[in-house]
């Protein structure tokens, strides 16, 4: 046993590291896709708050 106790969720997905970068339809790739989608969503919200709203211009919500 190492100096740090192991977390039960560390290898909860198919017996390998859940933060490993794997391609295809694996639980690891789904985690990374979700993380990247959250980063993209926050980036768009910051872009929108800065005044460069593409969606508002497209839908003409604010005149």
CSV table of C-alpha atoms in Angstrom, one decimal:
chain,number,residue,atom,x,y,z
A,1,UNK,CA,0.0,0.0,0.0
A,2,UNK,CA,1.3,3.4,-1.0
A,3,UNK,CA,1.5,6.6,1.1
A,4,UNK,CA,-2.0,7.6,-0.2
A,5,UNK,CA,-5.2,5.6,0.3
A,6,UNK,CA,-6.8,4.7,-3.0
A,7,UNK,CA,-10.2,6.1,-3.8
A,8,UNK,CA,-12.9,3.5,-4.7
A,9,UNK,CA,-14.1,5.7,-7.6
A,10,UNK,CA,-10.6,6.0,-9.1
A,11,UNK,CA,-11.0,2.8,-11.0
A,12,UNK,CA,-14.8,2.5,-11.0
A,13,UNK,CA,-15.1,2.4,-14.8
A,14,UNK,CA,-14.3,-0.9,-16.5
A,15,UNK,CA,-11.3,-1.5,-14.2
A,16,UNK,CA,-9.1,1.3,-15.5
A,17,UNK,CA,-8.4,4.9,-14.6
A,18,UNK,CA,-11.5,7.0,-15.1
A,19,UNK,CA,-9.4,10.0,-16.2
A,20,UNK,CA,-7.5,8.1,-18.9
A,21,UNK,CA,-7.9,9.5,-22.4
A,22,UNK,CA,-9.6,6.7,-24.4
A,23,UNK,CA,-11.3,6.9,-27.8
A,24,UNK,CA,-14.5,5.3,-28.8
A,25,UNK,CA,-17.7,4.6,-26.8
A,26,UNK,CA,-16.0,4.2,-23.4
A,27,UNK,CA,-17.0,5.7,-20.0
A,28,UNK,CA,-13.7,7.6,-20.0
A,29,UNK,CA,-14.4,9.3,-23.3
A,30,UNK,CA,-17.9,10.2,-22.1
A,31,UNK,CA,-16.4,11.9,-19.1
A,32,UNK,CA,-14.0,13.9,-21.2
A,33,UNK,CA,-16.7,14.9,-23.7
A,34,UNK,CA,-18.8,16.2,-20.8
A,35,UNK,CA,-15.9,18.2,-19.4
A,36,UNK,CA,-15.1,19.7,-22.7
A,37,UNK,CA,-18.8,20.5,-23.3
A,38,UNK,CA,-19.0,22.3,-20.0
A,39,UNK,CA,-15.8,24.4,-20.8
A,40,UNK,CA,-17.4,25.3,-24.2
A,41,UNK,CA,-20.7,26.3,-22.6
A,42,UNK,CA,-18.9,28.5,-20.0
A,43,UNK,CA,-16.8,30.0,-22.8
A,44,UNK,CA,-19.9,30.9,-24.8
A,45,UNK,CA,-21.5,32.5,-21.8
A,46,UNK,CA,-18.5,34.6,-21.2
A,47,UNK,CA,-18.4,35.5,-24.9
A,48,UNK,CA,-22.1,36.5,-24.7
A,49,UNK,CA,-21.6,38.6,-21.6
A,50,UNK,CA,-18.8,40.4,-23.4
A,51,UNK,CA,-21.3,41.6,-26.0
A,52,UNK,CA,-20.5,39.3,-28.9
A,53,UNK,CA,-23.8,37.4,-28.9
A,54,UNK,CA,-24.3,35.5,-32.1
A,55,UNK,CA,-27.5,33.8,-30.8
A,56,UNK,CA,-29.1,37.1,-29.7
A,57,UNK,CA,-28.3,38.7,-33.1
A,58,UNK,CA,-29.7,35.6,-34.9
A,59,UNK,CA,-32.9,35.6,-32.9
A,60,UNK,CA,-33.1,39.4,-32.6
A,61,UNK,CA,-34.1,39.1,-28.9
A,62,UNK,CA,-32.8,42.5,-27.9
A,63,UNK,CA,-33.2,45.4,-30.2
